[in-house]
CSV table of C-alpha atoms in Angstrom, one decimal:
chain,number,residue,atom,x,y,z
M,156,MET,CA,-34.4,-109.6,145.5
M,157,GLN,CA,-37.5,-109.6,147.6
M,158,THR,CA,-38.2,-107.4,150.6
M,159,ARG,CA,-40.4,-108.7,153.4
M,160,ILE,CA,-42.3,-106.2,155.5
M,161,MET,CA,-43.3,-107.5,158.9
M,162,VAL,CA,-46.3,-105.9,160.6
M,163,ASP,CA,-47.1,-106.5,164.3
M,164,ALA,CA,-50.8,-107.0,164.4
M,165,SER,CA,-51.0,-108.2,168.0
M,166,GLU,CA,-52.3,-104.8,169.2
M,167,ILE,CA,-55.0,-104.5,166.5
M,168,ASP,CA,-58.4,-105.6,167.7
M,169,ARG,CA,-60.2,-106.2,164.4
M,170,PHE,CA,-63.5,-106.8,166.2
M,171,ALA,CA,-63.5,-103.6,168.3
M,172,PRO,CA,-66.7,-101.6,167.8
M,173,HIS,CA,-66.6,-97.9,167.3
M,174,THR,CA,-63.1,-98.0,165.8
M,175,HIS,CA,-63.6,-100.6,163.1
M,176,PRO,CA,-64.2,-99.5,159.5
M,177,LEU,CA,-67.3,-101.7,159.3
M,178,TRP,CA,-68.9,-99.6,162.2
M,179,TRP,CA,-68.3,-96.4,160.2
M,180,GLY,CA,-69.4,-98.1,157.1
M,181,VAL,CA,-72.8,-99.1,158.6
M,182,LEU,CA,-73.2,-95.5,159.9
M,183,GLY,CA,-72.6,-94.2,156.4
M,184,ALA,CA,-75.1,-96.7,154.9
M,185,VAL,CA,-77.7,-95.6,157.5
M,186,ALA,CA,-77.1,-91.9,156.6
M,187,ILE,CA,-77.5,-92.7,152.9
M,188,GLU,CA,-80.7,-94.6,153.4
M,189,ALA,CA,-82.1,-92.0,155.8
M,190,ALA,CA,-81.5,-89.4,153.0
M,191,VAL,CA,-83.4,-91.7,150.6
M,192,VAL,CA,-86.3,-92.0,153.0
M,193,ALA,CA,-86.3,-88.2,153.5
M,194,THR,CA,-86.4,-87.7,149.7
M,195,LEU,CA,-89.3,-90.1,149.3
M,196,LEU,CA,-91.3,-88.4,152.0
M,197,THR,CA,-90.6,-85.0,150.5
M,198,SER,CA,-91.7,-86.4,147.1
M,199,TYR,CA,-94.9,-87.5,148.7
M,200,PHE,CA,-95.7,-84.0,149.9
M,201,TYR,CA,-94.6,-82.5,146.6
M,202,LEU,CA,-97.0,-84.7,144.7
M,203,ALA,CA,-99.8,-84.0,147.2
M,204,ALA,CA,-99.3,-80.3,146.6
M,205,GLN,CA,-99.7,-80.8,142.9
M,206,ASN,CA,-102.9,-82.7,143.2
M,207,PRO,CA,-106.0,-81.1,144.8
M,208,ASP,CA,-107.5,-84.5,145.7
M,209,TRP,CA,-105.0,-86.5,147.8
M,210,PRO,CA,-105.6,-89.3,147.9
M,211,PRO,CA,-107.6,-89.2,144.6
M,212,ARG,CA,-111.3,-89.3,144.7
M,213,GLY,CA,-112.7,-92.8,145.4
M,214,VAL,CA,-109.4,-94.0,147.0
M,215,ALA,CA,-109.5,-94.5,150.8
M,216,PRO,CA,-106.4,-93.8,152.8
M,217,PRO,CA,-104.7,-97.0,154.1
M,218,ASP,CA,-106.3,-98.5,157.1
M,219,LEU,CA,-104.6,-97.6,160.4
M,220,PHE,CA,-104.9,-100.9,162.2
M,221,TRP,CA,-102.0,-102.9,160.6
M,222,PRO,CA,-99.6,-100.1,160.4
M,223,THR,CA,-100.3,-99.3,164.1
M,224,VAL,CA,-99.5,-103.0,164.9
M,225,VAL,CA,-96.2,-102.6,163.1
M,226,LEU,CA,-95.6,-99.3,165.0
M,227,VAL,CA,-95.8,-101.3,168.2
M,228,LEU,CA,-93.9,-104.4,167.1
M,229,LEU,CA,-90.8,-102.6,165.7
M,230,PRO,CA,-90.0,-100.6,168.9
M,231,MET,CA,-90.5,-103.8,170.9
M,232,SER,CA,-88.0,-105.5,168.7
M,233,SER,CA,-85.6,-102.6,169.2
M,234,PHE,CA,-85.9,-103.1,173.0
M,235,THR,CA,-85.1,-106.8,172.7
M,236,MET,CA,-82.1,-105.9,170.6
M,237,TRP,CA,-80.9,-103.4,173.2
M,238,TRP,CA,-81.4,-106.0,175.9
M,239,ALA,CA,-79.4,-108.5,173.8
M,240,GLY,CA,-76.6,-106.0,173.5
M,241,LYS,CA,-76.5,-105.5,177.2
M,242,GLY,CA,-76.1,-109.3,177.6
M,243,SER,CA,-73.3,-109.3,175.0
M,244,ASP,CA,-71.5,-106.6,176.9
M,245,ARG,CA,-71.5,-108.7,180.1
M,246,GLY,CA,-70.6,-111.9,178.2
M,247,ASP,CA,-74.1,-113.4,178.9
M,248,LYS,CA,-74.4,-115.5,175.7
M,249,ARG,CA,-77.9,-116.8,176.7
M,250,GLN,CA,-79.3,-113.3,177.0
M,251,LEU,CA,-77.8,-112.2,173.8
M,252,SER,CA,-79.2,-115.3,172.0
M,253,ILE,CA,-82.7,-114.9,173.4
M,254,GLY,CA,-82.8,-111.2,172.7
M,255,VAL,CA,-81.7,-111.4,169.1
M,256,THR,CA,-84.0,-114.3,168.4
M,257,ALA,CA,-86.9,-112.4,169.9
M,258,SER,CA,-86.1,-109.4,167.7
M,259,VAL,CA,-86.2,-111.6,164.6
M,260,LEU,CA,-89.6,-113.1,165.6
M,261,LEU,CA,-91.1,-109.7,166.4
M,262,ALA,CA,-89.9,-108.3,163.0
M,263,MET,CA,-91.4,-111.3,161.2
M,264,LEU,CA,-94.7,-110.6,162.9
M,265,ALA,CA,-94.3,-107.0,161.7
M,266,LEU,CA,-93.7,-108.2,158.2
M,267,ALA,CA,-96.8,-110.4,158.3
M,268,ALA,CA,-98.9,-107.4,159.4
M,269,ARG,CA,-97.3,-105.3,156.6
M,270,SER,CA,-98.2,-108.0,154.1
M,271,VAL,CA,-101.8,-108.0,155.1
M,272,GLN,CA,-101.9,-104.2,155.0
M,273,ILE,CA,-100.3,-104.1,151.6
M,274,ALA,CA,-102.9,-106.6,150.3
M,275,GLU,CA,-105.6,-104.2,151.5
M,276,PHE,CA,-104.3,-101.1,149.7
M,277,ASP,CA,-107.1,-99.3,147.8
M,278,ALA,CA,-104.6,-98.1,145.1
M,279,SER,CA,-102.4,-100.0,142.7
M,280,TRP,CA,-98.9,-98.8,142.0
M,281,ASN,CA,-99.7,-98.0,138.4
M,282,ASN,CA,-103.0,-96.2,138.8
M,283,HIS,CA,-101.8,-92.7,139.6
M,284,ALA,CA,-99.1,-90.7,141.5
M,285,TYR,CA,-100.6,-91.4,144.8
M,286,GLY,CA,-100.6,-95.2,144.3
M,287,SER,CA,-97.0,-95.1,143.0
M,288,ILE,CA,-95.5,-93.1,145.9
M,289,LEU,CA,-97.5,-95.2,148.4
M,290,TRP,CA,-96.2,-98.4,147.0
M,291,VAL,CA,-92.6,-97.2,146.6
M,292,ILE,CA,-92.3,-95.9,150.2
M,293,THR,CA,-94.0,-99.0,151.6
M,294,GLY,CA,-91.9,-101.4,149.4
M,295,PHE,CA,-88.7,-99.6,150.3
M,296,HIS,CA,-89.3,-100.0,154.1
M,297,TYR,CA,-90.6,-103.5,153.7
M,298,THR,CA,-87.4,-104.5,151.9
M,299,HIS,CA,-85.3,-103.0,154.7
M,300,VAL,CA,-87.2,-105.0,157.3
M,301,VAL,CA,-86.6,-108.2,155.3
M,302,SER,CA,-82.9,-107.4,155.0
M,303,ALA,CA,-82.7,-106.7,158.8
M,304,VAL,CA,-84.4,-109.9,159.6
M,305,CYS,CA,-82.0,-111.9,157.3
M,306,GLY,CA,-78.9,-110.3,158.8
M,307,THR,CA,-80.1,-110.6,162.4
M,308,ALA,CA,-81.0,-114.2,161.8
M,309,VAL,CA,-77.4,-114.9,161.0
M,310,VAL,CA,-76.3,-113.0,164.1
M,311,SER,CA,-78.8,-115.1,166.1
M,312,VAL,CA,-77.4,-118.4,164.8
M,313,LEU,CA,-73.9,-117.3,165.6
M,314,ALA,CA,-75.0,-116.1,169.1
M,315,TRP,CA,-76.6,-119.5,169.9
M,316,ARG,CA,-73.3,-121.1,168.8
M,317,GLY,CA,-71.4,-119.0,171.3
M,318,TYR,CA,-69.4,-117.0,168.7
M,319,PHE,CA,-69.8,-113.6,170.3
M,320,THR,CA,-67.8,-112.4,173.4
M,321,PRO,CA,-67.5,-109.0,175.1
M,322,GLU,CA,-64.3,-108.6,173.1
M,323,ARG,CA,-65.7,-109.9,169.9
M,324,GLN,CA,-69.1,-108.4,169.3
M,325,LEU,CA,-68.7,-106.2,166.2
M,326,GLY,CA,-71.4,-108.1,164.4
M,327,VAL,CA,-73.9,-107.5,167.2
M,328,VAL,CA,-73.0,-103.8,167.4
M,329,VAL,CA,-73.4,-103.0,163.6
M,330,ASP,CA,-76.5,-105.2,163.3
M,331,THR,CA,-78.1,-103.3,166.2
M,332,ILE,CA,-77.3,-99.9,164.6
M,333,TYR,CA,-79.0,-101.0,161.4
M,334,TRP,CA,-81.9,-102.5,163.3
M,335,TYR,CA,-82.5,-99.3,165.2
M,336,PHE,CA,-82.6,-97.4,162.0
M,337,VAL,CA,-85.1,-99.7,160.3
M,338,ALA,CA,-87.4,-99.7,163.3
M,339,GLY,CA,-87.1,-95.9,163.9
M,340,VAL,CA,-87.6,-94.8,160.4
M,341,PHE,CA,-91.0,-96.3,160.3
M,342,LEU,CA,-92.4,-93.5,162.6
M,343,PRO,CA,-92.1,-90.7,160.0
M,344,ILE,CA,-93.3,-93.1,157.3
M,345,TYR,CA,-96.3,-93.9,159.5
M,346,LEU,CA,-97.1,-90.2,160.1
M,347,VAL,CA,-96.8,-89.4,156.4
M,348,LEU,CA,-98.6,-92.3,154.8
M,349,TYR,CA,-101.3,-93.0,157.4
M,350,ILE,CA,-101.9,-89.9,159.4
M,351,ALA,CA,-101.2,-87.1,157.0
M,352,PRO,CA,-103.9,-88.1,154.4
M,353,ARG,CA,-106.5,-87.8,157.3
M,354,LEU,CA,-105.3,-84.3,158.1
M,355,LEU,CA,-104.6,-82.8,154.7
């Protein structure tokens, strides 16, 4: 004998931000990744304390130009994401589409700048502790920007196809949370990798 259980799902808004498990899941993921970044930056200072020459003799600190370009581009992309979200709240699909696409393009420019900068590093990842931690932190953030670009590109395609509405914008909300993290976490990385060696 089979028993059927009927559940009335008419009152469940599975796309509602701030109450959806995916929203909390993204916040949890951001917290974990923030802890990883904090650990990496702490490791940088630990290694610096163990080595009297930091960076090692003959190794120039990374040039400031390209990281500074990235430091400008990523906040700009966060602004366009915020602007896109405001459009989504009002049901303005065009503003959402333009804003999200602009964010992707700005982040791609940031990746190009990071790529040029990485190519100019005066230290290889396997030369010494300084080179290793420099490459690990840089690579970790670079990977995050790539993942943010890929995810937001999908949101952009869906936005242009008119998928999102004020009632159905969970994808926009969680993508924006992650985007803000990826853009914001570059500031402490910038201060540690590019400013600190010039002050220590």
